[in-house]
Amino acid sequence: MEHIVIIGNGISGVTAARHIRKNSDKRITIVSTETAYFFSRTALMYIYMGHMKFEHTQPYENWFWKKNKIELKQGFVSEVDTKNKVLQFSNKETLSFDKLIIATGSKPNKFGWPGQDLDGVMGMYHKQDLQNLEKFAPNNKACNRAVIVGGGLIGIELAEMLRSRNIPVTFLVRESSFWNGVLPAQESEMINKHIKDHHIDLRLGTNLKEIKADDKGRVKSIVIEETGEEIPCNVVGLTAGVSPNIDFLKSSNIELGRGVKVNRFLETNIPDIFAIGDCAEQHEAIGRRRNIEAVWYTGRMMGETLAQTICGNKTAYKPGHWFNSAKFLDIEYQTYGWVFSEKGKAENEIYFQWQHPKDYKCITISFDKNSRKFIGINTFGIRMRHEIFDKWLTENQSIEHVLEHLADANFDPEFYKLHEGEIVAKFNKENNTNIQSKKKSWKRIFSKA
């Protein structure tokens, strides 16, 4: 019986295993060093905040794996012998395979800061990070201040977690505005203000120089690069991005870049060895996407796609239109298609922006100034329907069509105030057009579903 071994029990690896089992009777083994069973990594923050227990983050009961004949093995893979198709473990055990799927995810970036490995320094990616957070920051008595280094989505989540226990937070962001490599200036500045409104000490244009230790080897303070200011703290969160978790492959003959190099079929340069999820790096980016995408839903899609190939139906990875969602404290964020920061603007692409005068709500829509084709939208504080924007992007609809039917995409509850009329009126005024905003029509929304 062909033996499929999967290294990594995150969303990518587990999805691949489930879909291989649906379509075959192959032997499947999932190898993991982090936890015995799969859990939802994105839910870790809600455990610390008291909204969930760890068992609530496990989508499958413990008996699920045995019932579905998916073997689980805990251990750290130290080397992959591609010639003999054998995994070497750190405890000297071995495991042979016929096909290997590398789905080892990401690890937090570290940039060689003095003190970065002290007790009290952590990321917020693994279950062990959550355990460390409970150990070093159980409350505001044990932790008088936390410093977060890095202004991405994980950083803002960690800030929210710590503030939920009334722990003071200083947030070091090296950019001049929060996430301004991704968001247009108006949106980034709105998030800056929202962070400060939550009593978070946001330091823009600020870099970490070093982390200092007390006489017990625990964090006692950090020093800022630009000014030399020393900030006392008990916890340092390193959230300056992630990188593929592939160190154990560096002695193998698997082709590596920043991640494991793969083609459109998620194949490496070695026959019968594949890579999916955060650790996979496309030789050539798909459209405007990045070569490496550390996103939950793309990992799931890669797992589903590769399972088809493993089971004899060779299938290329086609992620479709870009979308993503996140939450900046109280502000929900969604993006569909492509809206870049000012630095990333492409030729002929222009933006239309609307912002609520008092509330934390805004949208940015990008479109081609010549063809009028809708390219993408960012929305903050207004929930929008994924399937509607996916359809409009597929149909290459115009900016005028999108604005005319924008109410159909609104997913806010029934009694929320709608702003489509204001949005369209602003566009008409700025562009000398006469678009009529149609009211929400459930018939239109679902007639072509």
PDB file of C-alpha atoms in Angstrom, residues 112-282:
ATOM      1  CA  GLY A 112      19.606  38.808  15.669  1.00  0.00           C
ATOM      2  CA  TRP A 113      18.550  41.278  18.353  1.00  0.00           C
ATOM      3  CA  PRO A 114      20.586  40.919  21.554  1.00  0.00           C
ATOM      4  CA  GLY A 115      18.345  39.196  24.100  1.00  0.00           C
ATOM      5  CA  GLN A 116      15.859  37.798  21.578  1.00  0.00           C
ATOM      6  CA  ASP A 117      15.967  34.352  23.199  1.00  0.00           C
ATOM      7  CA  LEU A 118      15.431  35.467  26.804  1.00  0.00           C
ATOM      8  CA  ASP A 119      12.607  34.141  28.963  1.00  0.00           C
ATOM      9  CA  GLY A 120       9.600  36.359  28.326  1.00  0.00           C
ATOM     10  CA  VAL A 121      10.336  36.851  24.624  1.00  0.00           C
ATOM     11  CA  MET A 122       7.844  35.082  22.351  1.00  0.00           C
ATOM     12  CA  GLY A 123       5.952  35.127  19.109  1.00  0.00           C
ATOM     13  CA  MET A 124       2.229  34.481  18.816  1.00  0.00           C
ATOM     14  CA  TYR A 125       2.017  31.616  16.382  1.00  0.00           C
ATOM     15  CA  HIS A 126       2.343  28.291  18.193  1.00  0.00           C
ATOM     16  CA  LYS A 127       0.471  26.741  21.091  1.00  0.00           C
ATOM     17  CA  GLN A 128       3.714  27.016  23.052  1.00  0.00           C
ATOM     18  CA  ASP A 129       3.587  30.799  22.550  1.00  0.00           C
ATOM     19  CA  LEU A 130       0.179  30.851  24.208  1.00  0.00           C
ATOM     20  CA  GLN A 131       1.544  28.824  27.113  1.00  0.00           C
ATOM     21  CA  ASN A 132       4.452  31.266  27.483  1.00  0.00           C
ATOM     22  CA  LEU A 133       2.058  34.188  27.427  1.00  0.00           C
ATOM     23  CA  GLU A 134       0.046  32.632  30.243  1.00  0.00           C
ATOM     24  CA  LYS A 135       3.269  32.059  32.158  1.00  0.00           C
ATOM     25  CA  PHE A 136       4.799  35.521  31.782  1.00  0.00           C
ATOM     26  CA  ALA A 137       1.688  37.697  31.349  1.00  0.00           C
ATOM     27  CA  PRO A 138      -1.169  36.107  33.289  1.00  0.00           C
ATOM     28  CA  ASN A 139      -2.326  39.532  34.531  1.00  0.00           C
ATOM     29  CA  ASN A 140      -1.204  43.146  34.918  1.00  0.00           C
ATOM     30  CA  LYS A 141       0.371  42.434  38.312  1.00  0.00           C
ATOM     31  CA  ALA A 142       2.785  39.859  36.931  1.00  0.00           C
ATOM     32  CA  CYS A 143       3.393  41.917  33.799  1.00  0.00           C
ATOM     33  CA  ASN A 144       3.673  45.673  34.258  1.00  0.00           C
ATOM     34  CA  ARG A 145       4.197  46.298  30.521  1.00  0.00           C
ATOM     35  CA  ALA A 146       4.573  44.363  27.286  1.00  0.00           C
ATOM     36  CA  VAL A 147       6.431  45.573  24.199  1.00  0.00           C
ATOM     37  CA  ILE A 148       5.385  44.311  20.765  1.00  0.00           C
ATOM     38  CA  VAL A 149       7.892  44.520  17.914  1.00  0.00           C
ATOM     39  CA  GLY A 150       6.404  44.526  14.419  1.00  0.00           C
ATOM     40  CA  GLY A 151       3.287  46.083  12.961  1.00  0.00           C
ATOM     41  CA  GLY A 152       1.538  43.273  11.120  1.00  0.00           C
ATOM     42  CA  LEU A 153      -1.699  41.395  11.753  1.00  0.00           C
ATOM     43  CA  ILE A 154      -0.192  39.148  14.424  1.00  0.00           C
ATOM     44  CA  GLY A 155       1.122  42.220  16.244  1.00  0.00           C
ATOM     45  CA  ILE A 156      -2.272  43.897  16.429  1.00  0.00           C
ATOM     46  CA  GLU A 157      -3.861  40.635  17.624  1.00  0.00           C
ATOM     47  CA  LEU A 158      -1.286  40.296  20.391  1.00  0.00           C
ATOM     48  CA  ALA A 159      -1.886  43.912  21.438  1.00  0.00           C
ATOM     49  CA  GLU A 160      -5.621  43.218  21.685  1.00  0.00           C
ATOM     50  CA  MET A 161      -4.981  40.086  23.730  1.00  0.00           C
ATOM     51  CA  LEU A 162      -2.771  41.867  26.261  1.00  0.00           C
ATOM     52  CA  ARG A 163      -5.119  44.837  26.589  1.00  0.00           C
ATOM     53  CA  SER A 164      -7.972  42.391  27.339  1.00  0.00           C
ATOM     54  CA  ARG A 165      -6.131  41.728  30.637  1.00  0.00           C
ATOM     55  CA  ASN A 166      -5.378  45.416  31.198  1.00  0.00           C
ATOM     56  CA  ILE A 167      -1.666  44.983  30.529  1.00  0.00           C
ATOM     57  CA  PRO A 168      -0.078  48.207  29.219  1.00  0.00           C
ATOM     58  CA  VAL A 169       1.335  47.791  25.715  1.00  0.00           C
ATOM     59  CA  THR A 170       4.014  49.646  23.776  1.00  0.00           C
ATOM     60  CA  PHE A 171       3.852  48.857  20.065  1.00  0.00           C
ATOM     61  CA  LEU A 172       7.054  49.386  18.025  1.00  0.00           C
ATOM     62  CA  VAL A 173       6.371  49.777  14.295  1.00  0.00           C
ATOM     63  CA  ARG A 174       9.337  50.491  12.056  1.00  0.00           C
ATOM     64  CA  GLU A 175       7.171  51.925   9.268  1.00  0.00           C
ATOM     65  CA  SER A 176       6.018  55.556   9.329  1.00  0.00           C
ATOM     66  CA  SER A 177       2.382  54.391   9.556  1.00  0.00           C
ATOM     67  CA  PHE A 178       0.770  51.079  10.557  1.00  0.00           C
ATOM     68  CA  TRP A 179       0.855  48.470   7.744  1.00  0.00           C
ATOM     69  CA  ASN A 180       1.413  51.193   5.152  1.00  0.00           C
ATOM     70  CA  GLY A 181       3.198  48.757   2.856  1.00  0.00           C
ATOM     71  CA  VAL A 182      -0.215  47.154   2.331  1.00  0.00           C
ATOM     72  CA  LEU A 183      -2.833  49.817   3.049  1.00  0.00           C
ATOM     73  CA  PRO A 184      -3.327  53.154   1.311  1.00  0.00           C
ATOM     74  CA  ALA A 185      -2.421  56.135   3.505  1.00  0.00           C
ATOM     75  CA  GLN A 186      -5.994  57.063   4.488  1.00  0.00           C
ATOM     76  CA  GLU A 187      -6.703  53.573   5.822  1.00  0.00           C
ATOM     77  CA  SER A 188      -3.349  53.225   7.573  1.00  0.00           C
ATOM     78  CA  GLU A 189      -3.797  56.565   9.335  1.00  0.00           C
ATOM     79  CA  MET A 190      -7.279  55.541  10.485  1.00  0.00           C
ATOM     80  CA  ILE A 191      -5.840  52.377  12.056  1.00  0.00           C
ATOM     81  CA  ASN A 192      -3.108  54.459  13.767  1.00  0.00           C
ATOM     82  CA  LYS A 193      -5.785  56.551  15.457  1.00  0.00           C
ATOM     83  CA  HIS A 194      -7.852  53.489  16.403  1.00  0.00           C
ATOM     84  CA  ILE A 195      -4.825  51.832  18.038  1.00  0.00           C
ATOM     85  CA  LYS A 196      -4.114  54.943  20.096  1.00  0.00           C
ATOM     86  CA  ASP A 197      -7.788  55.208  21.076  1.00  0.00           C
ATOM     87  CA  HIS A 198      -7.349  51.798  22.732  1.00  0.00           C
ATOM     88  CA  HIS A 199      -4.636  53.251  24.997  1.00  0.00           C
ATOM     89  CA  ILE A 200      -1.842  51.432  23.179  1.00  0.00           C
ATOM     90  CA  ASP A 201       1.477  53.298  23.125  1.00  0.00           C
ATOM     91  CA  LEU A 202       2.059  53.236  19.348  1.00  0.00           C
ATOM     92  CA  ARG A 203       5.618  54.195  18.340  1.00  0.00           C
ATOM     93  CA  LEU A 204       5.857  54.688  14.568  1.00  0.00           C
ATOM     94  CA  GLY A 205       9.175  54.788  12.741  1.00  0.00           C
ATOM     95  CA  THR A 206      10.755  52.975  15.678  1.00  0.00           C
ATOM     96  CA  ASN A 207      13.130  50.001  15.753  1.00  0.00           C
ATOM     97  CA  LEU A 208      14.249  47.645  18.499  1.00  0.00           C
ATOM     98  CA  LYS A 209      17.961  47.798  19.409  1.00  0.00           C
ATOM     99  CA  GLU A 210      18.199  45.198  22.176  1.00  0.00           C
ATOM    100  CA  ILE A 211      16.326  43.326  24.896  1.00  0.00           C
ATOM    101  CA  LYS A 212      17.873  43.466  28.359  1.00  0.00           C
ATOM    102  CA  ALA A 213      17.777  40.740  30.995  1.00  0.00           C
ATOM    103  CA  ASP A 214      17.407  40.793  34.766  1.00  0.00           C
ATOM    104  CA  ASP A 215      19.637  38.699  37.034  1.00  0.00           C
ATOM    105  CA  LYS A 216      17.369  35.655  36.469  1.00  0.00           C
ATOM    106  CA  GLY A 217      17.661  35.716  32.686  1.00  0.00           C
ATOM    107  CA  ARG A 218      14.208  37.169  32.120  1.00  0.00           C
ATOM    108  CA  VAL A 219      13.211  40.247  30.174  1.00  0.00           C
ATOM    109  CA  LYS A 220      13.512  43.465  32.163  1.00  0.00           C
ATOM    110  CA  SER A 221      13.494  46.140  29.412  1.00  0.00           C
ATOM    111  CA  ILE A 222      14.036  46.998  25.756  1.00  0.00           C
ATOM    112  CA  VAL A 223      16.135  49.728  24.183  1.00  0.00           C
ATOM    113  CA  ILE A 224      14.968  51.749  21.168  1.00  0.00           C
ATOM    114  CA  GLU A 225      17.424  52.045  18.288  1.00  0.00           C
ATOM    115  CA  GLU A 226      16.747  55.649  17.279  1.00  0.00           C
ATOM    116  CA  THR A 227      16.764  57.369  20.682  1.00  0.00           C
ATOM    117  CA  GLY A 228      18.375  54.941  23.103  1.00  0.00           C
ATOM    118  CA  GLU A 229      15.278  55.141  25.313  1.00  0.00           C
ATOM    119  CA  GLU A 230      14.945  52.187  27.677  1.00  0.00           C
ATOM    120  CA  ILE A 231      11.416  50.909  28.327  1.00  0.00           C
ATOM    121  CA  PRO A 232      10.904  48.584  31.336  1.00  0.00           C
ATOM    122  CA  CYS A 233       8.785  45.531  30.465  1.00  0.00           C
ATOM    123  CA  ASN A 234       8.271  41.870  31.395  1.00  0.00           C
ATOM    124  CA  VAL A 235       7.199  40.525  28.002  1.00  0.00           C
ATOM    125  CA  VAL A 236       8.407  41.162  24.456  1.00  0.00           C
ATOM    126  CA  GLY A 237       6.269  39.950  21.552  1.00  0.00           C
ATOM    127  CA  LEU A 238       8.226  39.441  18.332  1.00  0.00           C
ATOM    128  CA  THR A 239       5.705  39.821  15.524  1.00  0.00           C
ATOM    129  CA  ALA A 240       7.898  41.208  12.739  1.00  0.00           C
ATOM    130  CA  GLY A 241       6.506  38.826  10.159  1.00  0.00           C
ATOM    131  CA  VAL A 242       7.101  35.146   9.537  1.00  0.00           C
ATOM    132  CA  SER A 243       9.282  33.048   7.248  1.00  0.00           C
ATOM    133  CA  PRO A 244       8.976  29.457   5.982  1.00  0.00           C
ATOM    134  CA  ASN A 245       9.890  26.796   8.526  1.00  0.00           C
ATOM    135  CA  ILE A 246      12.396  24.877   6.390  1.00  0.00           C
ATOM    136  CA  ASP A 247      15.705  24.789   8.305  1.00  0.00           C
ATOM    137  CA  PHE A 248      15.584  20.988   8.543  1.00  0.00           C
ATOM    138  CA  LEU A 249      15.704  20.767   4.732  1.00  0.00           C
ATOM    139  CA  LYS A 250      18.902  22.746   4.193  1.00  0.00           C
ATOM    140  CA  SER A 251      21.056  19.613   4.042  1.00  0.00           C
ATOM    141  CA  SER A 252      18.709  17.911   1.567  1.00  0.00           C
ATOM    142  CA  ASN A 253      18.777  18.210  -2.221  1.00  0.00           C
ATOM    143  CA  ILE A 254      15.278  19.722  -2.295  1.00  0.00           C
ATOM    144  CA  GLU A 255      15.429  23.087  -4.057  1.00  0.00           C
ATOM    145  CA  LEU A 256      14.943  25.949  -1.605  1.00  0.00           C
ATOM    146  CA  GLY A 257      14.581  29.690  -1.906  1.00  0.00           C
ATOM    147  CA  ARG A 258      12.947  31.531   0.940  1.00  0.00           C
ATOM    148  CA  GLY A 259      10.639  28.520   1.019  1.00  0.00           C
ATOM    149  CA  VAL A 260      10.400  25.127  -0.684  1.00  0.00           C
ATOM    150  CA  LYS A 261      10.360  25.793  -4.427  1.00  0.00           C
ATOM    151  CA  VAL A 262       7.304  24.319  -6.174  1.00  0.00           C
ATOM    152  CA  ASN A 263       5.617  24.478  -9.569  1.00  0.00           C
ATOM    153  CA  ARG A 264       1.923  25.012 -10.252  1.00  0.00           C
ATOM    154  CA  PHE A 265       1.254  21.380  -9.289  1.00  0.00           C
ATOM    155  CA  LEU A 266       2.993  21.949  -5.925  1.00  0.00           C
ATOM    156  CA  GLU A 267       5.772  19.574  -6.949  1.00  0.00           C
ATOM    157  CA  THR A 268       9.360  20.099  -5.805  1.00  0.00           C
ATOM    158  CA  ASN A 269      12.417  19.268  -7.918  1.00  0.00           C
ATOM    159  CA  ILE A 270      12.420  15.760  -6.377  1.00  0.00           C
ATOM    160  CA  PRO A 271       9.851  13.273  -7.729  1.00  0.00           C
ATOM    161  CA  ASP A 272       7.150  12.287  -5.200  1.00  0.00           C
ATOM    162  CA  ILE A 273       7.971  15.202  -2.872  1.00  0.00           C
ATOM    163  CA  PHE A 274       5.572  18.145  -2.625  1.00  0.00           C
ATOM    164  CA  ALA A 275       5.168  21.304  -0.529  1.00  0.00           C
ATOM    165  CA  ILE A 276       2.036  23.227   0.441  1.00  0.00           C
ATOM    166  CA  GLY A 277       0.979  26.084   2.693  1.00  0.00           C
ATOM    167  CA  ASP A 278       3.153  28.790   4.225  1.00  0.00           C
ATOM    168  CA  CYS A 279       6.406  26.952   3.471  1.00  0.00           C
ATOM    169  CA  ALA A 280       5.763  26.570  -0.283  1.00  0.00           C
ATOM    170  CA  GLU A 281       7.283  29.099  -2.690  1.00  0.00           C
ATOM    171  CA  GLN A 282       6.068  29.283  -6.278  1.00  0.00           C
TER     172      GLN A 282
END
